[in-house]
Amino acid sequence: METLTYLKNFTEVAEEEIMKPGHVACPGCGAALAMRLALKTLGRNTILIFPACCWAVIDGPFPYSACNVPVFQVAFETAAITAGAIRAGLNATGKKGINVVAWAGDGGTMDIGFGQLSAAAERNDDIIYVCYDNEAYMNTGIQRSSATPWGAWTTTTPGKDFKKEKKKNLLEIMAAHRVPYAASTTIAYPDDLVHKFRKAMSIEGFRIIHIFSPCPPGHKALEKDSILEARYAVESRVFPLYEVEAGTHYTLSKNPPQRPVNDYLSLQGRFRHLTEEQRDYIQKNVNAEWARLMHHMRVSEAITNEHPA
Amino acid sequence: MQKILTGNQSAAWGAMCARAQVVSAYPITPQTTIIEELADIVAKGLLDAQFIKVESEHSAMAGCIGAQAAGARTFTATSAQGLALMHEMLHWAALARLPVVMANVNRAMAPGWSIWTDQNDSLAQRDTGWLQYYCESNQEVLDTVIQGYKVAEIVNLPVMLVLDAFFLSHTYEAVDIPGQERTSEYLPPYKPSIYLDVDDPHAFGGIVPQDIYMEFRYKMQVAMNEALEAAEQADRDFKTMFGRGYGLIEPYRLEGADYVLATSGTVTSTARSVIDDLRDKGHSIGLLKMKLLRPFPVELVRGVLAGRKRVAVLDRDICVGMGGIWTQEIRNALYHLPEDQRPSVYGYIVGLGGRDVKPETIEKIALDVQKRPIEEGEQVWIGLKE
């Protein structure tokens, strides 16, 4: 198999815009940009599955669609199984070479669709599952999900009742399923995003890509700052970019100099209420999670070398 | 080919004859032997199908929806709690106009846990836009799977066929299996008019504004109307080819009868022998077997029941707060008959949670309906313990 390397330059990104103007995303929407880059990479031999999520709206009302590939809208909790079943239907009717892509938000992935996601991962369904994570139920108006980070305001975690629980760690849970490919990426690193879709396409079986996706109305951030917010999420190590192959082989994708987490928090009104102590608490947690990830990567690599499959 | 099969095995062999291409299923008592049999049929190479072993019934139906949308013929089976868990996806399959075929083994709803038959599980899904067939024998189960695909694929609506837990699901009968080749003459390979096609991309299921949603629903109603004709035709064609037909309803010994028992499922077989006895004793009573619940064969039921004195509907179900569901359906169908033609409709609740409906039970009802005052006939519970 051809070894995929990072893009040498952006001319490697397909010029053709498969996603067309006319979508109805909010200005500065990370999920819209993620789709644009993803479709450029996936190409036209792609079927998209949207559960209830922002993209169920962004694509446009009947009979319009911004995606220019077949789109199948499905019930909230069914993106993973529907994608797997579409693959079964394609296999049954002899159709090959099609990317079947479930494209779901964080609520559809980590809350209501979590059981079905786990089942599809365990069955190793031959799909690419994308979670574009804007860290709350943004389509219904900013309610907390299990992907909402500690400290964030949402409409269901208002005032002093800001979220007191930590964000669910999707990638580690998926790695524990030992799926062929799991990766995190974000829109501030289009080279990384395109690379990860290309890599996912080169692998068979269950693949998942977790995209950090800024949401200006939900994060109470400026529309012009979406890319900056995504970049700061990576630089502050709030959202590390890495890959896990076969659930055990870890690769860190980006390792820029560490930025204080407060730079990231300060871009967003949803963290405005936090005291200095609370911000320190977040910084400590971020540092600990990063250290845990680094340790995990080293240990996992060593064990894989000791016990080759 | 003749085989000795249970009702559940008959459902599986029906899917085999119909060449289901994707099976998406989850086990539940008393449905399990359907999917065990199908897994065996697939493993032995008798059916070239993808079998998705899902983690819930909700996913079983979502799986049928996805595979059907990709252009494949799909099959699943469930029961009771499983069917209830599917509820959201039942609406989805119907509104997406996907001709999925499913067997439901009637089982009483919990709590308390019951694995035995009654019809509340399937009747509670009446309004989801599925066709519903109720079966009386194992042969009818197998034949209805095949007919179900025929009708579903003409009108682009899903079909549920229903069989009683244990009385059919686990009871053996001799069943004629037409085989894939003869079945294919009756039911050609699935050729969907619309499916997810990368060469002709469309978006399915996006937001529908207020000014067109009603039209989508109206088209479903039109398709359901067409399904009546399609189901009659499918049954006639089936009879021509295989020598067996069932009708959408079946009048049994109704010639000149003033009184009528209306039944569905396996209670019908018991009622046949009771009616034979009563006829021999000179009672003016016959039987109406209800097979199709949706679309409801209003004209047929009206035609058969017009001019009778009284109808006793046996409901192995209860819509708490209103009475038997078949009773409501039949009474509703008769409302517009002229008054002198319109029989009184009595509702009898029987056999819930698998309680046996014996010949004595049915005879009691047959005699009761002939003398009970109408104001006491709305909802009669039979065999209640003190």
XYZ file of C-alpha atoms in Angstrom:
695
model
C 0.000 0.000 0.000
C 1.164 3.475 -0.831
C 2.374 5.294 2.236
C 0.529 8.536 2.589
C 2.517 11.536 3.567
C 1.394 14.968 4.500
C 0.606 17.325 1.672
C 3.693 19.038 0.371
C 1.636 22.009 -0.684
C -1.945 23.000 -1.153
C -1.968 22.368 -4.894
C -2.487 18.739 -3.857
C -5.955 19.646 -2.603
C -8.507 19.104 -5.350
C -9.473 22.350 -7.031
C -13.026 21.265 -7.758
C -15.589 22.590 -5.311
C -18.083 19.750 -4.895
C -19.963 21.565 -2.152
C -21.696 24.518 -3.750
C -22.682 27.948 -2.430
C -26.270 28.228 -1.220
C -25.870 26.236 2.005
C -27.506 27.805 5.027
C -24.757 27.571 7.646
C -24.176 30.526 9.980
C -21.293 32.828 9.100
C -18.015 31.446 10.425
C -19.369 27.889 10.726
C -16.580 25.374 11.200
C -18.782 22.502 10.070
C -19.407 24.096 6.667
C -15.684 24.560 6.064
C -14.971 21.024 7.236
C -17.479 19.669 4.708
C -15.985 21.733 1.900
C -12.514 20.295 2.538
C -13.815 16.786 3.163
C -15.802 16.632 -0.085
C -12.835 17.977 -2.061
C -10.907 14.992 -0.744
C -13.637 12.343 -0.851
C -14.754 13.196 -4.386
C -18.059 12.505 -6.085
C -18.163 8.757 -5.441
C -19.468 9.503 -1.982
C -22.757 9.005 -0.167
C -23.369 11.254 2.843
C -25.560 10.277 5.795
C -26.786 13.088 8.037
C -28.586 12.417 11.286
C -30.332 15.309 13.018
C -27.557 17.890 13.457
C -26.659 21.306 12.058
C -25.840 19.727 8.711
C -29.395 18.406 8.420
C -30.272 22.086 8.022
C -27.096 23.458 6.427
C -27.564 21.279 3.332
C -30.698 23.246 2.446
C -34.453 22.542 2.492
C -36.143 20.108 0.102
C -35.544 19.934 -2.835
C -32.189 21.737 -2.531
C -28.846 20.317 -1.503
C -25.442 21.981 -1.288
C -23.455 18.762 -1.412
C -23.781 17.465 -4.981
C -23.398 13.890 -3.830
C -26.267 11.661 -2.654
C -27.451 12.743 0.790
C -29.570 10.519 3.029
C -31.022 12.188 6.097
C -31.655 9.782 8.937
C -32.959 9.686 12.497
C -30.838 11.296 15.203
C -29.286 8.127 16.627
C -28.861 6.168 13.394
C -25.978 7.669 11.392
C -23.570 4.792 12.037
C -25.975 1.892 11.421
C -27.492 3.563 8.370
C -24.047 4.079 6.851
C -23.124 0.465 7.558
C -26.398 -0.720 6.059
C -25.925 1.419 2.962
C -22.560 -0.308 2.561
C -24.342 -3.680 2.889
C -26.873 -2.564 0.266
C -24.093 -1.464 -2.085
C -22.291 -4.790 -1.567
C -25.527 -6.697 -2.168
C -26.099 -4.875 -5.442
C -22.475 -5.131 -6.590
C -21.535 -1.455 -6.329
C -17.919 -0.816 -5.382
C -15.562 2.120 -4.866
C -18.018 4.376 -3.049
C -17.169 6.256 0.153
C -20.012 5.841 2.625
C -19.687 8.719 5.063
C -21.756 9.245 8.201
C -21.535 12.937 9.075
C -22.822 13.653 12.567
C -22.577 16.247 15.306
C -21.307 15.637 18.822
C -24.764 14.946 20.280
C -25.600 12.424 17.551
C -22.208 10.806 18.096
C -21.431 10.900 21.805
C -24.953 10.990 23.294
C -27.995 9.656 21.459
C -26.089 7.732 18.764
C -23.375 6.381 21.057
C -24.638 2.805 21.312
C -25.088 2.514 17.564
C -21.649 4.049 16.984
C -20.072 1.493 19.299
C -21.925 -1.324 17.533
C -20.796 -0.173 14.087
C -17.213 0.067 15.360
C -17.391 -3.431 16.871
C -18.806 -4.840 13.602
C -16.037 -2.983 11.779
C -18.579 -1.620 9.291
C -16.787 -0.341 6.197
C -17.629 3.332 6.621
C -16.033 6.677 7.391
C -17.734 8.163 10.442
C -17.181 11.893 10.881
C -18.056 13.680 14.086
C -17.941 17.418 13.615
C -17.793 18.522 17.199
C -19.083 21.977 18.107
C -19.345 20.891 21.731
C -23.097 21.281 22.316
C -26.523 20.875 20.704
C -26.077 23.930 18.522
C -28.856 23.179 16.039
C -31.463 23.205 18.805
C -29.990 26.318 20.394
C -26.861 25.555 22.457
C -27.805 22.876 25.005
C -25.048 20.942 26.762
C -23.938 17.560 25.402
C -21.399 15.075 26.741
C -18.917 16.808 24.420
C -19.359 20.179 26.127
C -16.149 20.984 28.044
C -15.890 21.693 31.771
C -16.658 25.298 32.535
C -18.735 26.128 29.472
C -21.953 28.098 29.528
C -24.824 26.647 27.525
C -28.554 27.321 27.724
C -28.929 24.237 29.937
C -25.807 25.019 31.987
C -26.490 28.700 32.711
C -25.010 31.036 35.319
C -23.459 29.361 38.349
C -24.565 25.991 36.953
C -21.976 26.129 34.158
C -20.924 22.643 33.052
C -19.184 20.802 35.901
C -18.476 17.582 34.018
C -15.542 16.913 31.724
C -15.843 16.316 27.984
C -16.192 12.706 26.865
C -12.992 11.485 25.209
C -14.318 10.169 21.909
C -11.057 9.142 20.295
C -9.847 7.098 23.266
C -13.199 5.295 23.404
C -12.997 4.515 19.696
C -9.370 3.418 20.016
C -10.522 1.019 22.736
C -12.747 -0.592 20.079
C -9.503 -1.264 18.143
C -10.974 0.211 14.965
C -8.652 0.391 11.930
C -8.447 4.172 11.988
C -9.353 6.967 14.389
C -8.088 10.519 14.041
C -8.683 14.044 15.266
C -8.375 17.139 13.107
C -9.712 20.652 12.748
C -10.364 23.354 10.193
C -7.366 25.496 11.147
C -5.105 22.786 9.692
C -6.554 22.048 6.242
C -3.438 20.053 5.325
C -4.082 17.818 8.325
C -7.799 17.512 7.586
C -7.237 16.581 3.960
C -4.476 14.157 4.910
C -6.711 12.368 7.397
C -9.536 11.925 4.903
C -7.040 10.626 2.338
C -5.619 8.230 4.867
C -9.090 7.080 5.945
C -9.963 6.433 2.291
C -6.886 4.215 1.924
C -8.033 1.933 4.787
C -10.903 -0.575 4.841
C -13.294 -1.059 7.721
C -14.463 1.342 10.375
C -12.776 4.732 10.275
C -13.626 7.713 12.418
C -12.519 11.320 12.094
C -13.222 13.695 14.964
C -13.254 17.319 13.775
C -13.166 20.202 16.239
C -15.642 22.615 14.724
C -15.967 26.176 16.089
C -19.494 27.573 16.268
C -19.625 31.378 16.617
C -23.197 31.595 17.979
C -22.711 28.636 20.326
C -19.260 29.537 21.565
C -20.182 33.225 21.726
C -17.193 33.991 19.528
C -16.602 36.336 16.619
C -17.314 34.896 13.185
C -13.918 36.056 11.965
C -12.196 34.118 14.774
C -13.338 30.561 13.917
C -10.022 29.564 12.359
C -8.121 31.248 15.184
C -10.201 29.434 17.801
C -9.510 26.084 16.117
C -5.797 26.909 15.911
C -5.668 27.943 19.576
C -7.523 24.722 20.525
C -4.617 22.771 19.056
C -1.824 25.076 20.236
C -3.195 25.155 23.779
C -3.457 21.312 23.671
C -7.194 21.472 24.436
C -7.750 19.455 21.227
C -4.606 17.496 20.245
C -4.356 16.330 16.657
C -3.393 12.663 16.404
C -4.129 9.353 14.744
C -4.672 5.893 16.180
C -4.323 2.948 13.841
C -5.745 -0.440 14.854
C -6.488 1.126 18.236
C -2.868 0.840 19.298
C -0.544 2.700 16.952
C -0.512 6.390 17.848
C 0.905 9.262 15.784
C 0.911 12.861 16.953
C 0.060 14.996 13.924
C 0.918 18.492 15.131
C 3.013 19.642 18.037
C 3.242 23.430 17.992
C 4.743 25.343 20.951
C 2.290 25.271 23.834
C -0.006 28.292 24.172
C -1.681 29.150 27.499
C -5.188 27.739 27.585
C -6.486 31.165 28.575
C -5.736 32.436 25.056
C -8.199 29.845 23.780
C -10.802 30.513 26.474
C -10.630 34.270 26.001
C -11.784 34.074 22.402
C -15.128 32.656 23.533
C -17.934 34.224 25.512
C -19.081 30.813 26.752
C -16.127 30.841 29.175
C -16.431 34.544 30.110
C -17.719 33.853 33.634
C -14.730 31.726 34.667
C -12.512 33.020 37.468
C -8.744 32.936 37.296
C -8.750 29.877 39.564
C -11.191 28.073 37.339
C -9.040 28.881 34.328
C -6.025 27.469 36.168
C -8.024 24.335 36.888
C -8.688 23.943 33.158
C -4.994 24.529 32.408
C -4.003 21.810 34.881
C -6.462 19.397 33.376
C -5.252 20.123 29.859
C -1.658 19.532 30.961
C -2.576 16.275 32.657
C -4.550 15.027 29.636
C -1.664 15.885 27.328
C 0.814 14.070 29.577
C -1.555 11.091 29.659
C -1.785 11.074 25.860
C 2.006 11.236 25.477
C 2.457 8.429 27.986
C -0.260 6.372 26.318
C 1.415 6.785 22.938
C 4.806 5.611 24.252
C 3.406 2.686 26.222
C 1.142 1.558 23.425
C 4.021 1.666 20.950
C 6.283 -0.334 23.272
C 3.639 -3.017 23.855
C 2.948 -3.273 20.118
C 6.681 -3.833 19.541
C 6.792 -6.502 22.265
C 3.695 -8.271 20.966
C 3.573 -7.902 17.198
C 0.231 -9.085 15.765
C -40.777 -28.747 -2.023
C -42.704 -29.658 1.148
C -41.089 -29.254 4.548
C -42.296 -29.487 8.108
C -41.720 -25.952 9.403
C -42.649 -23.744 12.310
C -44.270 -20.386 11.617
C -40.953 -18.719 12.313
C -39.086 -20.990 9.922
C -41.802 -20.317 7.355
C -41.105 -16.575 7.610
C -37.383 -17.224 7.077
C -38.009 -19.488 4.081
C -40.341 -16.850 2.654
C -37.499 -14.322 2.777
C -35.231 -16.928 1.177
C -37.666 -17.536 -1.695
C -38.052 -13.770 -2.169
C -34.249 -13.402 -2.324
C -33.923 -10.771 0.370
C -30.528 -9.148 -0.232
C -29.906 -7.599 3.171
C -31.153 -8.925 6.497
C -30.774 -6.623 9.490
C -32.004 -8.172 12.697
C -31.779 -8.471 16.476
C -32.994 -11.387 18.572
C -36.073 -11.346 20.803
C -38.238 -14.175 22.087
C -40.344 -15.507 20.331
C -38.901 -14.156 17.077
C -35.399 -15.645 17.523
C -35.868 -18.771 15.451
C -36.670 -16.618 12.398
C -33.248 -15.037 12.402
C -31.507 -18.248 13.484
C -33.075 -20.005 10.517
C -32.099 -17.140 8.207
C -28.522 -17.114 9.516
C -28.422 -20.835 8.762
C -29.920 -20.374 5.291
C -27.316 -17.684 4.519
C -24.443 -19.729 6.005
C -25.422 -22.723 3.869
C -25.342 -20.552 0.755
C -29.067 -20.995 0.068
C -29.502 -17.222 0.108
C -26.965 -14.684 -1.151
C -27.586 -11.979 1.426
C -25.695 -9.601 3.682
C -26.720 -10.246 7.284
C -26.159 -7.256 9.571
C -26.190 -8.442 13.185
C -27.209 -5.217 14.866
C -27.245 -4.226 18.535
C -30.955 -3.304 18.847
C -34.263 -3.410 17.030
C -34.033 0.311 16.458
C -30.879 -0.383 14.479
C -32.465 -3.420 12.822
C -35.033 -1.175 11.194
C -32.508 1.627 10.559
C -30.416 -1.024 8.819
C -33.300 -2.053 6.579
C -33.886 1.610 5.779
C -30.242 2.236 4.823
C -29.848 -0.918 2.745
C -33.195 -0.436 1.016
C -32.244 3.173 0.187
C -29.040 1.842 -1.372
C -31.224 -0.278 -3.670
C -31.390 -3.675 -1.966
C -34.389 -5.816 -0.963
C -34.411 -6.102 2.821
C -35.979 -8.255 5.523
C -36.193 -8.204 9.286
C -38.288 -9.677 12.055
C -39.144 -8.701 15.592
C -41.685 -8.880 18.382
C -43.321 -6.772 21.119
C -40.711 -4.634 22.925
C -38.521 -4.821 19.835
C -41.295 -3.522 17.627
C -42.016 -0.759 20.119
C -38.332 0.222 20.140
C -38.504 0.418 16.332
C -41.454 2.799 16.423
C -39.526 5.872 15.290
C -37.970 3.946 12.428
C -41.318 2.451 11.366
C -42.472 5.970 10.602
C -39.135 6.617 8.909
C -39.352 3.614 6.576
C -42.900 4.509 5.562
C -42.333 8.225 5.038
C -39.134 7.495 3.119
C -41.358 5.220 0.986
C -39.067 2.204 1.359
C -40.681 -1.208 0.689
C -39.137 -3.051 3.647
C -40.796 -6.337 4.621
C -40.866 -7.426 8.267
C -42.349 -10.298 10.209
C -43.676 -9.457 13.660
C -44.405 -12.254 16.068
C -47.286 -11.010 18.222
C -46.290 -10.910 21.892
C -47.888 -9.111 24.812
C -46.239 -5.918 26.022
C -44.479 -5.651 29.389
C -44.631 -5.110 32.296
C -45.024 -7.716 33.676
C -42.960 -9.698 31.286
C -44.921 -11.909 28.964
C -43.572 -13.799 25.988
C -47.008 -15.041 24.952
C -49.225 -13.818 22.219
C -51.520 -10.864 21.906
C -51.823 -8.222 19.239
C -51.218 -5.021 21.164
C -47.644 -4.750 19.892
C -48.485 -4.642 16.185
C -51.841 -2.895 16.512
C -50.110 -0.058 18.370
C -48.102 0.530 15.163
C -51.276 0.884 13.093
C -50.702 4.551 12.252
C -47.075 4.354 11.094
C -47.882 3.953 7.391
C -47.119 0.222 7.118
C -49.342 -2.350 5.488
C -50.276 -5.005 8.060
C -51.249 -8.593 7.275
C -52.415 -11.032 9.983
C -51.704 -14.704 9.306
C -53.529 -17.859 10.388
C -51.198 -20.678 9.289
C -47.524 -21.312 8.613
C -48.201 -21.640 4.889
C -49.927 -18.286 5.003
C -46.885 -16.794 6.737
C -44.521 -17.943 3.996
C -46.881 -16.928 1.209
C -47.541 -13.530 2.796
C -43.819 -12.731 2.941
C -43.667 -13.238 -0.823
C -46.921 -11.402 -1.514
C -45.769 -8.673 0.852
C -42.724 -7.890 -1.271
C -44.871 -7.876 -4.387
C -47.266 -5.297 -2.967
C -44.652 -3.241 -1.091
C -42.537 -2.762 -4.197
C -45.525 -1.665 -6.282
C -46.734 1.014 -3.874
C -43.388 1.855 -2.200
C -44.678 1.300 1.301
C -43.352 -1.149 3.900
C -45.196 -4.345 4.833
C -45.507 -6.013 8.223
C -46.855 -9.525 8.406
C -47.976 -10.712 11.764
C -48.065 -14.173 13.321
C -49.068 -15.342 16.801
C -46.365 -16.213 19.302
C -46.037 -19.972 19.818
C -49.428 -20.889 18.281
C -47.729 -20.247 14.949
C -44.155 -19.214 15.671
C -43.175 -22.488 17.346
C -45.769 -24.896 15.953
C -44.902 -27.234 13.097
C -47.007 -27.679 9.971
C -46.372 -29.028 6.503
C -45.452 -26.058 4.305
C -44.978 -25.888 0.562
C -41.840 -23.917 -0.331
C -42.048 -22.589 -3.883
C -38.270 -22.028 -4.142
C -36.392 -19.058 -5.542
C -36.870 -19.749 -9.233
C -40.644 -20.104 -9.193
C -40.910 -17.224 -6.766
C -38.844 -15.047 -9.126
C -41.426 -15.584 -11.852
C -43.988 -14.089 -9.497
C -41.663 -11.586 -7.829
C -38.921 -10.295 -10.143
C -35.648 -8.938 -8.692
C -35.998 -5.599 -6.906
C -35.537 -2.639 -9.249
C -36.014 0.544 -7.244
C -37.154 3.622 -9.125
C -35.179 5.858 -6.758
C -32.117 5.016 -4.677
C -28.848 6.570 -3.519
C -26.984 6.865 -6.804
C -23.599 8.614 -7.046
C -24.193 9.107 -10.773
C -27.462 10.931 -10.142
C -27.100 12.571 -6.752
C -30.177 13.678 -4.827
C -30.804 14.572 -1.210
C -33.449 12.510 0.599
C -35.247 13.529 3.751
C -34.163 17.138 4.117
C -36.283 19.808 5.706
C -39.745 20.037 4.166
C -41.390 23.435 4.613
C -44.982 23.803 5.800
C -46.255 24.402 2.284
C -45.394 20.912 0.965
C -45.350 18.466 3.897
C -49.059 17.748 3.542
C -48.619 16.708 -0.064
C -46.075 14.040 0.938
C -48.605 12.632 3.379
C -51.360 12.781 0.798
C -49.214 10.765 -1.597
C -48.870 8.100 1.100
C -52.639 7.982 1.418
C -52.969 7.617 -2.359
C -50.391 4.810 -2.280
C -52.327 3.088 0.531
C -55.483 3.302 -1.577
C -53.569 1.734 -4.454
C -52.246 -0.912 -2.090
C -55.762 -2.352 -1.691
C -55.989 -3.070 -5.404
C -52.339 -4.176 -5.542
C -52.856 -6.579 -2.633
C -55.946 -8.122 -4.236
C -54.124 -8.482 -7.542
C -51.024 -9.926 -5.862
C -53.188 -12.515 -4.100
C -55.055 -13.423 -7.314
C -51.773 -13.777 -9.227
C -50.325 -15.843 -6.405
C -53.312 -18.176 -6.523
C -52.973 -18.557 -10.274
C -49.311 -19.449 -9.975
C -49.192 -21.444 -6.741
C -52.795 -22.548 -6.231
C -53.183 -20.755 -2.884
C -54.938 -17.481 -2.114
C -56.228 -15.815 1.026
C -58.126 -12.676 0.076
C -57.847 -9.470 2.076
C -60.670 -10.784 4.229
C -62.180 -14.252 4.158
C -65.908 -14.856 4.704
C -66.451 -18.352 6.128
C -69.927 -19.931 6.164
C -71.569 -16.532 6.034
C -74.403 -17.538 3.687
C -77.581 -16.129 5.162
C -76.011 -15.653 8.615
C -77.612 -13.062 10.904
C -74.702 -13.153 13.306
C -71.001 -12.906 12.475
C -67.835 -13.552 14.437
C -64.886 -11.442 13.255
C -61.432 -12.818 14.074
C -57.779 -12.471 13.123
C -54.702 -14.642 13.606
C -54.885 -18.196 14.935
C -58.127 -17.605 16.824
C -59.679 -17.893 13.360
C -58.824 -21.595 13.048
C -60.501 -22.383 16.346
C -63.492 -20.249 15.369
C -63.910 -22.171 12.109
C -64.611 -25.407 13.957
C -66.936 -23.654 16.429
C -68.896 -22.139 13.533
C -69.136 -25.554 11.854
C -70.637 -27.016 15.027
C -73.069 -24.141 15.557
C -74.187 -24.238 11.937
C -74.876 -27.930 12.311
C -76.973 -27.093 15.355
C -78.979 -24.597 13.294
C -77.499 -21.293 14.473
C -77.590 -18.469 11.945
C -73.933 -17.531 12.449
C -70.816 -17.293 10.266
C -67.215 -16.112 10.431
C -65.272 -13.232 8.965
C -61.494 -13.604 8.990
C -59.680 -10.275 8.959
C -56.325 -10.495 7.197
C -55.442 -6.955 6.165
C -55.503 -4.217 8.808
C -53.823 -1.511 6.725
C -55.008 -0.473 4.299
C -58.339 -1.362 5.894
C -60.570 -3.064 3.310
C -63.558 -0.856 4.144
C -65.681 -1.670 1.098
C -65.101 -5.404 1.374
C -65.993 -5.454 5.070
C -69.048 -3.289 4.455
C -70.162 -5.511 1.592
C -69.877 -8.695 3.642
C -71.476 -7.316 6.822
C -74.290 -5.190 5.358
C -77.678 -6.532 6.353
C -76.411 -8.757 9.225
C -77.945 -8.325 12.659
C -74.901 -8.379 14.912
C -71.142 -8.727 14.640
C -69.014 -10.066 17.514
C -65.452 -8.882 17.113
C -62.836 -10.948 18.967
C -60.023 -8.657 20.028
C -56.808 -10.181 21.322
C -55.803 -6.627 22.220
C -57.081 -3.736 24.232
C -56.919 -0.033 23.504
C -57.282 0.939 27.144
C -59.848 3.700 27.358
C -61.714 2.775 24.189
C -61.900 -0.988 23.780
C -60.822 -3.536 21.210
C -58.950 -2.145 18.238
C -60.462 -4.421 15.585
C -63.862 -3.565 17.060
C -63.219 0.129 16.509
C -61.974 -0.488 12.980
C -64.932 -2.604 11.935
C -67.513 -0.380 13.615
C -65.953 2.609 11.882
C -66.160 0.898 8.495
C -69.868 0.180 8.974
C -70.922 3.619 10.182
C -71.999 4.902 6.785
C -74.215 1.939 5.946
C -77.919 2.853 5.897
C -79.408 2.213 9.341
C -81.501 -0.762 8.259
C -78.403 -2.390 6.771
C -76.034 -1.635 9.639
C -75.324 -4.428 12.123
C -74.603 -3.739 15.782
C -70.953 -4.299 16.602
C -70.028 -6.021 19.881
C -66.493 -5.948 21.201
C -65.124 -9.024 23.001
C -61.725 -8.885 24.692
C -60.093 -12.318 24.709
C -56.783 -14.113 25.097
C -54.558 -11.274 26.306
C -51.029 -12.245 27.312
C -51.371 -15.599 25.571
C -54.391 -16.853 27.527
C -55.808 -19.723 25.518
C -58.875 -18.933 23.419
C -60.586 -22.310 23.438
C -63.532 -23.523 21.380
C -65.691 -23.130 24.537
C -64.610 -19.475 24.790
C -65.608 -18.771 21.227
C -68.862 -20.680 21.505
C -69.732 -18.651 24.600
C -69.198 -15.450 22.584
C -71.212 -16.799 19.652
C -74.159 -17.446 21.938
C -73.694 -14.275 23.993
C -73.832 -11.948 20.991
C -77.223 -13.325 19.972
C -78.900 -12.202 23.204
C -76.854 -9.461 24.891
C -78.482 -6.002 24.880
C -76.514 -3.623 22.654
C -75.868 -1.117 25.471
C -73.841 -3.853 27.228
C -71.893 -4.828 24.108
C -69.339 -2.067 23.855
C -66.565 -3.923 25.635
C -67.104 -7.431 26.979
C -64.208 -9.126 28.752
C -64.350 -12.882 28.403
C -63.075 -15.287 31.040
C -61.982 -12.661 33.568
C -61.095 -14.094 36.958
C -62.975 -12.711 39.952
